[in-house]
């Protein structure tokens, strides 16, 4: 019995011990980490090539290098890592077996690429990925690297000590170095730029011949690192220089013109003017240099009384707007009579690219000369009209230019109201209607036309009513011909020489 009791006791203790062990094991299992926790090491970036064709790639390597098994080959891998691993062979290694390690030129992760081969198979592994360095997605990083590598614009980053910590090939070409940190050659060709909202233009000699290129550089600082982006604006710089030189040439040319010139750009601002505009308008050079608008320009002209006073100030702006519209269409041309006696001829003309030009010319002297000439003509006409004898003047080409009241009353003709010019042929036709046959009309026509080269000639004209007219023809200044008709019964003069006596 005693032996049976001992056996039962030992069995009970064993059962309790086993149960306790199962409970502890379960508790420990409940607190253990699952097999796929973030603490597990990341999947390596590895690729397998066979006969130069990509047969297999881990998900990390496929995303990082953008390569697909069965589609891409050894050359695609070389193109993907050539920027950071220029020593990587472009020919698949041959031989029974071997291995080789290649270092990155920039020292960033992954810093090494390991290559192992055995026969026709070759394994490529990247111990670390670019995602470990940047914290970004491998796909995005690969795309950004390739975009910057093929970008024609220089892109680079500097730290707080203004040292370049990364750059793309376009920037490296400017520095003359293949090092992304640009620690050799010309160092930092665009490194003097400061980050800011405004873009800055920098000149860089890009060749040994001294050729200078211009770059527009913008920068922005993020987390202590300043990122810069440059854009080549050499063509734009040359265009700006050519435009400035052209404007200067125009300014020098227009400086000697007596006509005031004001050119407004497509925005309606004064872009170009010459010194004559200052003299004619009385506007200050400081005001004109401030590029006023058209409205402000004409407002100042009105303030300085250099344009006619508006009849209605309420519609002043509307009149100016209509004038600007007419100038834009090339329809504006007016004569301004000013209070001081000056007279301006103002023209508005459209120019390319939406510009508008106004030309202001002082025609006071021409207007005064015209007025004096008209006064002299009126005085001469009054003198002609004061004579009792009928007088008429023909130009060297035989066109009637002057006649007095006595002539108009004698022949019933008023040349001033005629639709067209009256010639000697027209006058003789009129005279024949009131004259008897046999009058020497050919001699009169030849004298007026200058065919006879005579300076004077007298003939008699018998009228239908029996009156005899003494026709005296004289050559006067500028080759004109004067004819005077005198009734014989009213004058006591010698009988004129018959027409037959003056035959040629």
XYZ file of N, CA and C in Angstrom, residues 228-369:
426
model
N 18.711 74.950 -54.971
C 18.757 75.951 -56.026
C 18.414 75.309 -57.362
N 17.791 76.103 -58.212
C 17.452 75.675 -59.565
C 17.834 76.798 -60.518
N 18.613 76.465 -61.544
C 19.057 77.458 -62.514
C 18.455 77.194 -63.882
N 18.133 78.263 -64.580
C 17.591 78.165 -65.938
C 18.403 79.075 -66.847
N 18.860 78.518 -67.965
C 19.673 79.289 -68.899
C 18.808 80.338 -69.597
N 19.180 81.603 -69.448
C 18.430 82.709 -70.052
C 19.359 83.549 -70.924
N 20.338 82.885 -71.543
C 21.290 83.613 -72.378
C 20.596 84.294 -73.546
N 19.700 83.550 -74.212
C 18.981 84.140 -75.350
C 18.133 85.325 -74.907
N 17.476 85.181 -73.757
C 16.659 86.284 -73.252
C 17.533 87.482 -72.889
N 18.712 87.209 -72.305
C 19.624 88.305 -71.958
C 20.078 89.048 -73.212
N 20.456 88.286 -74.269
C 20.878 88.931 -75.510
C 19.734 89.737 -76.121
N 18.512 89.201 -76.026
C 17.364 89.939 -76.564
C 17.139 91.240 -75.806
N 17.291 91.191 -74.467
C 17.125 92.401 -73.666
C 18.197 93.437 -74.012
N 19.442 92.959 -74.201
C 20.522 93.885 -74.568
C 20.259 94.494 -75.940
N 19.831 93.644 -76.900
C 19.533 94.161 -78.238
C 18.396 95.163 -78.202
N 17.376 94.865 -77.394
C 16.251 95.789 -77.278
C 16.695 97.111 -76.666
N 17.519 97.027 -75.622
C 17.996 98.254 -74.979
C 18.848 99.075 -75.940
N 19.721 98.413 -76.708
C 20.546 99.132 -77.676
C 19.683 99.758 -78.770
N 18.638 99.015 -79.175
C 17.759 99.547 -80.217
C 17.013 100.781 -79.718
N 16.541 100.704 -78.471
C 15.842 101.854 -77.899
C 16.786 103.045 -77.773
N 18.029 102.780 -77.380
C 18.996 103.869 -77.281
C 19.282 104.482 -78.651
N 19.371 103.628 -79.674
C 19.584 104.143 -81.029
C 18.413 104.999 -81.482
N 17.203 104.503 -81.198
C 16.027 105.295 -81.550
C 16.012 106.622 -80.801
N 16.373 106.562 -79.526
C 16.370 107.787 -78.736
C 17.349 108.809 -79.297
N 18.539 108.337 -79.711
C 19.516 109.260 -80.280
C 19.016 109.830 -81.609
N 18.324 108.980 -82.386
C 17.799 109.450 -83.670
C 16.684 110.465 -83.464
N 15.757 110.135 -82.559
C 14.621 111.013 -82.324
C 15.015 112.283 -81.589
N 16.204 112.273 -80.960
C 16.617 113.455 -80.193
C 16.794 114.672 -81.087
N 17.075 114.458 -82.374
C 17.316 115.575 -83.285
C 16.063 115.951 -84.077
N 14.965 115.261 -83.851
C 13.744 115.593 -84.577
C 13.045 116.784 -83.930
N 12.552 117.729 -84.737
C 11.808 118.852 -84.160
C 10.371 118.481 -83.785
N 9.939 117.305 -84.184
C 8.572 116.853 -83.889
C 8.579 116.090 -82.568
N 7.680 116.435 -81.681
C 7.565 115.734 -80.414
C 7.001 114.337 -80.615
N 7.657 113.330 -80.012
C 7.267 111.932 -80.173
C 6.988 111.319 -78.819
N 5.828 110.668 -78.689
C 5.459 109.957 -77.460
C 4.914 108.595 -77.867
N 5.619 107.528 -77.471
C 5.206 106.157 -77.792
C 4.743 105.478 -76.510
N 3.518 104.989 -76.531
C 2.935 104.284 -75.394
C 2.878 102.795 -75.718
N 3.235 101.957 -74.732
C 3.240 100.512 -74.964
C 1.823 99.961 -74.928
N 1.713 98.618 -75.027
C 0.399 97.994 -75.083
C -0.379 98.161 -73.783
N 0.314 98.470 -72.687
C -0.356 98.716 -71.410
C -0.773 100.167 -71.237
N -0.508 100.996 -72.253
C -0.911 102.392 -72.180
C 0.039 103.276 -71.404
N 1.283 102.829 -71.172
C 2.266 103.627 -70.445
C 3.309 104.180 -71.415
N 3.793 105.382 -71.096
C 4.776 106.036 -71.951
C 6.088 105.256 -71.916
N 6.507 104.731 -73.061
C 7.722 103.917 -73.140
C 8.889 104.672 -73.753
N 8.612 105.674 -74.601
C 9.692 106.382 -75.284
C 9.224 107.790 -75.631
N 10.110 108.770 -75.438
C 9.827 110.149 -75.832
C 11.146 110.822 -76.179
N 11.067 111.936 -76.893
C 12.270 112.654 -77.294
C 12.284 114.051 -76.681
N 13.430 114.747 -76.719
C 13.497 116.079 -76.092
C 12.520 117.081 -76.680
N 12.186 116.939 -77.970
C 11.253 117.898 -78.566
C 9.897 117.857 -77.875
N 9.499 116.683 -77.358
C 8.221 116.586 -76.655
C 8.238 117.440 -75.388
N 9.381 117.462 -74.707
C 9.497 118.295 -73.498
C 9.380 119.772 -73.858
N 10.034 120.185 -74.949
C 9.998 121.591 -75.345
C 8.601 122.013 -75.796
N 7.911 121.163 -76.527
C 6.613 121.551 -77.074
C 5.508 121.510 -76.024
N 5.549 120.513 -75.151
C 4.454 120.345 -74.189
C 4.680 121.078 -72.883
N 5.948 121.383 -72.567
C 6.234 122.010 -71.287
C 6.188 121.055 -70.120
N 6.030 119.754 -70.376
C 6.026 118.759 -69.309
C 7.457 118.471 -68.874
N 7.640 118.192 -67.604
C 8.980 117.958 -67.081
C 9.492 116.589 -67.501
N 10.827 116.499 -67.615
C 11.433 115.219 -67.946
C 11.206 114.186 -66.872
N 11.136 114.613 -65.593
C 10.899 113.664 -64.501
C 9.517 113.030 -64.620
N 8.531 113.840 -64.994
C 7.183 113.292 -65.164
C 7.138 112.307 -66.317
N 7.737 112.646 -67.439
C 7.717 111.754 -68.593
C 8.538 110.497 -68.340
N 9.638 110.613 -67.603
C 10.457 109.440 -67.300
C 9.746 108.474 -66.363
N 8.747 108.952 -65.640
C 7.975 108.089 -64.746
C 6.977 107.202 -65.458
N 6.993 107.192 -66.808
C 6.112 106.354 -67.630
C 4.636 106.552 -67.264
N 4.126 107.776 -67.428
C 2.702 108.009 -67.122
C 1.812 107.300 -68.134
N 0.556 107.128 -67.769
C -0.421 106.551 -68.686
C -0.893 107.622 -69.677
N -1.631 107.191 -70.686
C -2.136 108.146 -71.679
C -3.056 109.164 -71.018
N -3.916 108.699 -70.130
C -4.857 109.609 -69.475
C -4.097 110.662 -68.670
N -3.087 110.216 -67.906
C -2.299 111.168 -67.116
C -1.541 112.140 -68.019
N -1.046 111.635 -69.144
C -0.297 112.480 -70.080
C -1.175 113.610 -70.605
N -2.371 113.281 -71.056
C -3.245 114.317 -71.614
C -3.838 115.204 -70.519
N -4.004 114.673 -69.319
C -4.433 115.518 -68.200
C -3.402 116.607 -67.928
N -2.115 116.208 -67.963
C -1.065 117.201 -67.733
C -0.981 118.207 -68.871
N -1.239 117.771 -70.095
C -1.276 118.722 -71.210
C -2.375 119.756 -71.005
N -3.524 119.300 -70.534
C -4.621 120.243 -70.281
C -4.259 121.188 -69.139
N -3.606 120.658 -68.081
C -3.222 121.507 -66.956
C -2.227 122.583 -67.390
N -1.333 122.245 -68.308
C -0.328 123.197 -68.789
C -0.836 124.015 -69.977
N -2.116 123.852 -70.325
C -2.732 124.593 -71.428
C -1.974 124.372 -72.743
N -1.568 123.125 -72.955
C -0.889 122.770 -74.194
C -1.793 121.975 -75.124
N -3.081 122.012 -74.870
C -4.066 121.447 -75.769
C -5.346 122.250 -75.616
N -6.235 122.239 -76.589
C -7.441 123.072 -76.504
C -8.267 122.747 -75.267
N -8.842 123.783 -74.678
C -9.694 123.598 -73.520
C -10.956 122.837 -73.920
N -11.335 121.860 -73.131
C -12.556 121.114 -73.469
C -13.794 121.993 -73.322
N -14.735 121.769 -74.198
C -15.985 122.525 -74.124
C -16.853 122.054 -72.965
N -16.735 120.800 -72.619
C -17.541 120.227 -71.543
C -16.636 119.348 -70.691
N -16.338 119.811 -69.467
C -15.450 119.052 -68.597
C -16.075 117.731 -68.153
N -17.391 117.640 -68.174
C -18.054 116.398 -67.749
C -17.753 115.255 -68.707
N -17.542 115.576 -69.971
C -17.272 114.530 -70.972
C -15.801 114.508 -71.372
N -14.953 115.124 -70.553
C -13.528 115.207 -70.881
C -12.910 113.820 -71.018
N -13.155 112.954 -70.060
C -12.573 111.609 -70.112
C -13.088 110.826 -71.319
N -14.341 111.007 -71.647
C -14.885 110.310 -72.811
C -14.211 110.783 -74.101
N -13.950 112.074 -74.205
C -13.283 112.613 -75.384
C -11.853 112.072 -75.495
N -11.163 111.989 -74.344
C -9.806 111.444 -74.356
C -9.838 109.970 -74.755
N -10.808 109.220 -74.227
C -10.914 107.799 -74.578
C -11.187 107.625 -76.068
N -12.031 108.486 -76.636
C -12.296 108.417 -78.079
C -11.046 108.777 -78.884
N -10.289 109.757 -78.399
C -9.063 110.145 -79.093
C -8.056 108.994 -79.074
N -7.915 108.318 -77.933
C -6.991 107.181 -77.835
C -7.449 106.050 -78.740
N -8.749 105.803 -78.767
C -9.277 104.744 -79.643
C -9.020 105.068 -81.105
N -9.206 106.338 -81.487
C -8.953 106.725 -82.879
C -7.477 106.601 -83.221
N -6.598 106.950 -82.267
C -5.159 106.819 -82.517
C -4.756 105.360 -82.661
N -5.390 104.496 -81.884
C -5.083 103.066 -81.984
C -5.442 102.519 -83.352
N -6.491 103.076 -83.954
C -6.911 102.640 -85.293
C -6.227 103.431 -86.401
N -5.401 104.412 -86.048
C -4.723 105.214 -87.057
C -5.598 106.279 -87.672
N -6.679 106.687 -86.984
C -7.616 107.656 -87.557
C -7.490 109.046 -86.948
N -6.618 109.234 -85.980
C -6.597 110.522 -85.280
C -5.603 111.472 -85.934
N -6.072 112.625 -86.343
C -5.250 113.717 -86.851
C -6.020 115.011 -86.660
N -5.523 115.868 -85.793
C -6.215 117.107 -85.466
C -5.219 118.263 -85.440
N -5.761 119.471 -85.567
C -4.979 120.698 -85.438
C -5.424 121.408 -84.168
N -4.484 121.580 -83.238
C -4.795 122.229 -81.974
C -4.377 123.700 -82.049
N -5.309 124.597 -81.833
C -5.023 126.032 -81.745
C -4.993 126.410 -80.272
N -3.830 126.812 -79.780
C -3.655 127.091 -78.356
C -3.906 128.559 -78.058
N -4.043 128.825 -76.760
C -4.353 130.189 -76.328
C -3.212 131.148 -76.632
N -1.961 130.676 -76.577
C -0.824 131.562 -76.795
C -0.552 131.869 -78.248
N -1.374 131.383 -79.149
C -1.175 131.641 -80.565
C -0.478 130.516 -81.304
N 0.032 129.521 -80.594
C 0.681 128.400 -81.246
C -0.366 127.458 -81.852
N 0.072 126.727 -82.854
C -0.790 125.750 -83.514
C -0.028 124.436 -83.630
N -0.628 123.356 -83.121
C -0.003 122.037 -83.155
C -0.773 121.142 -84.114
N -0.017 120.373 -84.874
C -0.598 119.295 -85.671
C -0.330 117.986 -84.939
N -1.377 117.316 -84.480
C -1.258 116.117 -83.642
C -1.791 114.923 -84.423
N -0.972 113.870 -84.476
C -1.361 112.643 -85.166
C -1.180 111.454 -84.225
N -2.085 110.513 -84.315
C -1.996 109.273 -83.560
C -1.898 108.096 -84.509
N -0.878 107.232 -84.289
C -0.643 106.116 -85.186
C -0.423 104.832 -84.384
N -0.993 103.722 -84.843
C -0.730 102.433 -84.166
C 0.653 101.915 -84.513
N 1.252 101.181 -83.570
C 2.556 100.578 -83.771
C 2.466 99.092 -83.424
N 3.455 98.290 -83.840
C 3.394 96.841 -83.562
C 3.313 96.536 -82.073
N 2.794 95.349 -81.777
C 2.681 94.843 -80.407
C 1.764 95.709 -79.553
N 0.751 96.313 -80.173
C -0.240 97.060 -79.415
C 0.192 98.442 -78.970
N 1.343 98.920 -79.415
C 1.807 100.253 -79.011
C 1.091 101.333 -79.824
N 1.119 102.555 -79.282
C 0.492 103.704 -79.941
C 1.451 104.885 -79.870
N 1.617 105.573 -80.992
C 2.531 106.716 -81.064
C 1.744 107.992 -81.353
N 2.094 109.059 -80.638
C 1.542 110.383 -80.879
C 2.672 111.299 -81.345
N 2.430 112.013 -82.442
C 3.389 112.963 -82.982
C 2.793 114.374 -82.876
N 3.541 115.261 -82.238
C 3.100 116.634 -82.024
C 4.072 117.556 -82.747
N 3.559 118.292 -83.741
C 4.395 119.179 -84.558
C 3.890 120.614 -84.437
N 4.810 121.519 -84.202
C 4.477 122.941 -84.121
C 4.429 123.513 -85.544
N 3.226 123.826 -85.996
C 3.046 124.353 -87.362
C 2.637 125.820 -87.307
N 3.014 126.511 -86.239
C 2.631 127.916 -86.100
C 3.182 128.761 -87.239
N 4.442 128.528 -87.640
C 5.041 129.314 -88.713
C 4.329 129.058 -90.040
N 4.012 127.787 -90.320
C 3.310 127.475 -91.562
C 1.923 128.097 -91.592
N 1.253 128.042 -90.431
C -0.086 128.624 -90.368
C -0.016 130.131 -90.567
N 0.981 130.779 -89.935
C 1.135 132.220 -90.099
C 1.458 132.577 -91.543
N 2.328 131.796 -92.186
C 2.666 132.052 -93.573
C 1.446 131.892 -94.466
